GROMACS .gro file of C-alpha atoms in nm:
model
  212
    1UNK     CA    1   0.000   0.000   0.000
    2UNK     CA    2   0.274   0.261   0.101
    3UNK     CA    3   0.485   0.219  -0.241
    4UNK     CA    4   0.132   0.187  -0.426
    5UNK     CA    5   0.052   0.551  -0.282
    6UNK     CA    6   0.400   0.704  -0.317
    7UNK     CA    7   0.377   0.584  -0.655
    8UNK     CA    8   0.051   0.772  -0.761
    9UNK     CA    9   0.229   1.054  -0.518
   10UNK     CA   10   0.459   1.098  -0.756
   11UNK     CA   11   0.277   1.071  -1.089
   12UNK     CA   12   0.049   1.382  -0.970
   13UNK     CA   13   0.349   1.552  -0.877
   14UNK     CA   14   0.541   1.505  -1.164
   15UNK     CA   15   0.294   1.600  -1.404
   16UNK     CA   16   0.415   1.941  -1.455
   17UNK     CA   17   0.759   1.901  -1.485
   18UNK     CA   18   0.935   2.012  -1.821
   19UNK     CA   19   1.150   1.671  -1.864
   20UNK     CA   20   1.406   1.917  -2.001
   21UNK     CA   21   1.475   2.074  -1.723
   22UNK     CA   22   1.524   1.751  -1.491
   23UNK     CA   23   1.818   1.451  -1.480
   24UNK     CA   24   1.749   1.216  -1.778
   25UNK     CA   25   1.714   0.971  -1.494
   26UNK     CA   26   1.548   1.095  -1.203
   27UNK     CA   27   1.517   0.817  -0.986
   28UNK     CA   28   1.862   0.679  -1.031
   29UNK     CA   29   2.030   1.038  -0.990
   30UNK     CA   30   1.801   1.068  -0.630
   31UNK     CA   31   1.951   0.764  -0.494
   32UNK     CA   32   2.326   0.845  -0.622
   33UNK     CA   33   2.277   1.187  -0.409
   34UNK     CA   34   2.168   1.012  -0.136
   35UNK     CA   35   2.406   0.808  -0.093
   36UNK     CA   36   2.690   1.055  -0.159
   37UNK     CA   37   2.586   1.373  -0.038
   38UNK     CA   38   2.463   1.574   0.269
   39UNK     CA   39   2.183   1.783   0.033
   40UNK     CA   40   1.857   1.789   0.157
   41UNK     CA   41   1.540   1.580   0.039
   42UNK     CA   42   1.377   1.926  -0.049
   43UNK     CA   43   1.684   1.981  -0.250
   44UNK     CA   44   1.747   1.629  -0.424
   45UNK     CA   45   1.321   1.635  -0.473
   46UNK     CA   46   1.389   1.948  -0.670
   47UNK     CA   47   1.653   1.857  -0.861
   48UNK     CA   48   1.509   1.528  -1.015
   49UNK     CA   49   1.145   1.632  -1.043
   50UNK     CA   50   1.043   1.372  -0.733
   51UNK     CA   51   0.844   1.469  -0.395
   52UNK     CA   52   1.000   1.509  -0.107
   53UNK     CA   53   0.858   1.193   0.038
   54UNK     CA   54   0.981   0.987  -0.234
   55UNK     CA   55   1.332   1.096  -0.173
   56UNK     CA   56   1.295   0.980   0.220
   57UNK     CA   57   1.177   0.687   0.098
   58UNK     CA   58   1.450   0.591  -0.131
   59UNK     CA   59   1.715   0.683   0.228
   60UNK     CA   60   1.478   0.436   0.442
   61UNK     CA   61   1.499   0.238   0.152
   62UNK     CA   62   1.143   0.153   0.079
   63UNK     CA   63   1.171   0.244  -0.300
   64UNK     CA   64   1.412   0.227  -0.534
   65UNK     CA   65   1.591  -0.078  -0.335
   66UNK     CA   66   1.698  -0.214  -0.694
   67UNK     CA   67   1.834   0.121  -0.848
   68UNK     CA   68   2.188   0.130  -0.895
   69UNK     CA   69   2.253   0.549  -0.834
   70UNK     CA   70   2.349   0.748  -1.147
   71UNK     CA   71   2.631   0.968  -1.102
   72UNK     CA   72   2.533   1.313  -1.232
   73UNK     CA   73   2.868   1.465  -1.250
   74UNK     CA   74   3.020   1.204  -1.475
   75UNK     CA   75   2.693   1.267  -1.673
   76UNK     CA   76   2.761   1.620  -1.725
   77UNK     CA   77   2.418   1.713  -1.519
   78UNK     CA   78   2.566   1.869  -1.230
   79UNK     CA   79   2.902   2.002  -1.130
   80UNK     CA   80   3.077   1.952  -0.792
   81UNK     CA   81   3.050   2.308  -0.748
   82UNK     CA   82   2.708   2.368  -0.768
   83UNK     CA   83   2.656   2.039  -0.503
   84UNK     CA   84   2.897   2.169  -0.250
   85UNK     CA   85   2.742   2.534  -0.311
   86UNK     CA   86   2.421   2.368  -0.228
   87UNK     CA   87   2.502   2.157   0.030
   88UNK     CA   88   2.679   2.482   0.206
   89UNK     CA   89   2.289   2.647   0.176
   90UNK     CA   90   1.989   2.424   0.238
   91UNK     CA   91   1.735   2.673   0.105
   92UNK     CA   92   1.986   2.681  -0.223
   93UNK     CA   93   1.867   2.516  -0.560
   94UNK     CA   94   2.020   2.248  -0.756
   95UNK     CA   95   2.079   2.372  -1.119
   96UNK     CA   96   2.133   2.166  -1.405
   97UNK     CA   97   2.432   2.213  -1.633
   98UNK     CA   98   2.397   2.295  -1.941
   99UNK     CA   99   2.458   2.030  -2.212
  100UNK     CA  100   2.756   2.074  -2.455
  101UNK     CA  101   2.630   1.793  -2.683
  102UNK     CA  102   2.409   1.972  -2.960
  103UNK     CA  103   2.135   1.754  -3.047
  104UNK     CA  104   2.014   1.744  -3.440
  105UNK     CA  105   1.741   1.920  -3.480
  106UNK     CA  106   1.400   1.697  -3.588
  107UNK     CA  107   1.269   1.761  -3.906
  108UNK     CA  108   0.927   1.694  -3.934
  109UNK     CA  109   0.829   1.417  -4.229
  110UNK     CA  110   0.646   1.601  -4.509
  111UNK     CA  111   0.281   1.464  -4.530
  112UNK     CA  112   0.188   1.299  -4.866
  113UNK     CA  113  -0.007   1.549  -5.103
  114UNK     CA  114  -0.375   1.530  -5.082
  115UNK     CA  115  -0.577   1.546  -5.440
  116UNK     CA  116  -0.916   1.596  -5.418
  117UNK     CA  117  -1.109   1.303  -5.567
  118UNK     CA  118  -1.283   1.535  -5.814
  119UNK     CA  119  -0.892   1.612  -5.977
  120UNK     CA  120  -0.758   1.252  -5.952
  121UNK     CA  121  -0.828   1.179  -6.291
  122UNK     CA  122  -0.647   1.476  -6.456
  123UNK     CA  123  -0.338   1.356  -6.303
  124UNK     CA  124  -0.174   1.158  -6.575
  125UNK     CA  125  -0.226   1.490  -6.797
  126UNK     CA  126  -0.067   1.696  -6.567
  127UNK     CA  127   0.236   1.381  -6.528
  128UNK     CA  128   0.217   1.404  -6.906
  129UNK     CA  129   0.288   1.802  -6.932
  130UNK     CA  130   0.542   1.755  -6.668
  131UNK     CA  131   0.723   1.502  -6.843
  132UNK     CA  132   0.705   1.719  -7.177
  133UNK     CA  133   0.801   2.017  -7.059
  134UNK     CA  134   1.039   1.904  -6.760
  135UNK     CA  135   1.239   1.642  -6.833
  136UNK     CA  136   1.490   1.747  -6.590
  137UNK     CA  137   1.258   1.691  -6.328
  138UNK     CA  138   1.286   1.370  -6.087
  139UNK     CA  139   1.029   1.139  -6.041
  140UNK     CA  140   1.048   1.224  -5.657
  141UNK     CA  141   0.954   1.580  -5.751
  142UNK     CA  142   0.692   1.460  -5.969
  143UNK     CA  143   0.555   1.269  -5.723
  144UNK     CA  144   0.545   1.577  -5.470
  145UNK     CA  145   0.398   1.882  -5.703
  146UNK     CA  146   0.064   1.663  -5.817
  147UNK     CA  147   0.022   1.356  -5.555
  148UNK     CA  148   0.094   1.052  -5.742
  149UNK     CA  149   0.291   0.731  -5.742
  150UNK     CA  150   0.625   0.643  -5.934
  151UNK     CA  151   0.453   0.306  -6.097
  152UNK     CA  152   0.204   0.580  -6.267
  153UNK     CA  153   0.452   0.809  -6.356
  154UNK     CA  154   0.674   0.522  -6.566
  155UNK     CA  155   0.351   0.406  -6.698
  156UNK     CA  156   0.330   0.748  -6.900
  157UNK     CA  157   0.655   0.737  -6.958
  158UNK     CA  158   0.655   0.409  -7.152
  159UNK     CA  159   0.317   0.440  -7.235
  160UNK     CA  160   0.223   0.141  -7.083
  161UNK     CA  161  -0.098   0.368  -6.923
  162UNK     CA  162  -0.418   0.207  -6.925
  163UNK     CA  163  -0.588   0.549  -7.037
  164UNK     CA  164  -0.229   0.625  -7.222
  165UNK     CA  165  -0.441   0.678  -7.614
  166UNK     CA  166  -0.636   0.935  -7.480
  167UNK     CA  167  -0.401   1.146  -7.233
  168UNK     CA  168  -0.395   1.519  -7.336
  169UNK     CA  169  -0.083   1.715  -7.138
  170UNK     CA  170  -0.239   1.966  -6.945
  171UNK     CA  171  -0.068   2.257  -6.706
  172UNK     CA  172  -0.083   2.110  -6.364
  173UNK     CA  173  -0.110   2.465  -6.192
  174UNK     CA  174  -0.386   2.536  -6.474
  175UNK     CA  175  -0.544   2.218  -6.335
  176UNK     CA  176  -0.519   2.328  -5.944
  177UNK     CA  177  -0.301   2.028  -5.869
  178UNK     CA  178   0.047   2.240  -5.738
  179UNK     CA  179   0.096   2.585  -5.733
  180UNK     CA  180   0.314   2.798  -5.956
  181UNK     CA  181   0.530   2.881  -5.666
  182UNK     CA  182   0.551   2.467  -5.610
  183UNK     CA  183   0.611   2.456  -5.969
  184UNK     CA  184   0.897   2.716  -6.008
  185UNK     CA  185   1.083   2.612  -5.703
  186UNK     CA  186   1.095   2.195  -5.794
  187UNK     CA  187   1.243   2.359  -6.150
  188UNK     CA  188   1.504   2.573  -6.022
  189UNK     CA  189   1.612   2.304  -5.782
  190UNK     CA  190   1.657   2.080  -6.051
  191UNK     CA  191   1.841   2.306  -6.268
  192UNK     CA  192   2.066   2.401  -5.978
  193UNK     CA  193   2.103   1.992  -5.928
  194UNK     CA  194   2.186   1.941  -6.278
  195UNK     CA  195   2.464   2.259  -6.304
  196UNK     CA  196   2.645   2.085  -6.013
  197UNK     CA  197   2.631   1.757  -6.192
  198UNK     CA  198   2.716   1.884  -6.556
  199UNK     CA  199   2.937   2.204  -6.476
  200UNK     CA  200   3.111   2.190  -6.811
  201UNK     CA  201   2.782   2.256  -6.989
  202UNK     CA  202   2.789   2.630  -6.875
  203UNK     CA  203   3.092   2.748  -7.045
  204UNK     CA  204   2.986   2.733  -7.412
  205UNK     CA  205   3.172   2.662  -7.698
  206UNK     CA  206   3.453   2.879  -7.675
  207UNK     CA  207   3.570   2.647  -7.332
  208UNK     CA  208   3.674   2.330  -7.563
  209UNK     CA  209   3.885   2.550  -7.801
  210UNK     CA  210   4.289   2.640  -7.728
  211UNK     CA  211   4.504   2.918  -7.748
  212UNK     CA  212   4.661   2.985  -8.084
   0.00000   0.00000   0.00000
């Protein structure tokens, strides 16, 4: 009953937290500072985002018995300096040292294109324009601008279309599948692909001939 209610003592008390701002293991780091320091269970509560009571339970060694402590200054969490510091004041806060590992930043996956049912069948006529009028573009790109798969795109490519006799290419911005601003950008960043892969293309015809 007692670790049942320190339990749902410390899931209300937790709750509003910023994990950020805590040990990234809370439990573990409590038990390492009470077994190797004099800070208080205020203090060490604090710190790891715990209540008080939890802490004195962890040093009478109802909770936690199977815990192995986590040192926080071989972590990087906490300093010495800020534990004597605090251990000097009991009214003093623990504060959590900054991290010098820089984390990636997370890039959100693009959701797939939506295309209203009423303009899925002008697709391949858009695909078809596309392909007529940008070759340079990749089927990736195609796929993004108007919402459709590669098997469909090769299938106008080769013809091999079930509707493939009666396709007509048609503007896809003029059809309200991407927007010119879609449209431009997915050109441009193929042309800039293309320049980095053929760089010789750029200098003309005067770059192949030699000095009399």
């Amino acid at each position: 009953m007692k670790r049942e209610w320190l339990r749902r003592l410390r899931l209300r008390f937790t709750r509003g937290f910023c994990l950020m701002d805590r040990p990234l293991m809370p439990q573990a780091t409590a038990v390492w500072l009470v077994e190797n320091s004099s800070l208080t269970f205020d203090q060490i509560a604090e710190f790891c985002g715990l209540h008080p009571l939890q802490v004195k339970a962890i040093a009478d060694g109802d909770v936690a018995q199977g815990i192995k402590g986590s040192d926080p200054i071989t972590s990087g969490q906490l300093t010495r300096d800020e534990i004597a510091r605090a251990q000097e004041n009991p009214k003093q806060k623990l504060r959590l040292a900054k991290s010098k590992v820089m984390l990636p930043e997370m890039r959100s996956k693009r959701a797939p294109k939506y295309t209203p049912v009423s303009k899925r069948h002008e697709r391949p006529n858009a695909i078809l324009w596309l392909i007529r009028n940008h070759p340079e573009l990749k089927d990736t790109q195609l796929m993004r601008l108007v919402g459709t798969t590669k098997p469909t795109i090769q299938s106008i490519r080769d013809r091999s279309h079930w509707n493939s006799a009666t396709l007509v290419a048609q503007d896809p911005v003029a059809l309200g599948l991407c927007s010119q601003i879609d449209l431009d950008q997915a050109v441009a960043k193929a042309a800039k692909r293309n320049k980095a892969e053929n760089p010789d293309e750029d200098e003309g015809p005067d770059a192949t001939l030699t000095q009399a």
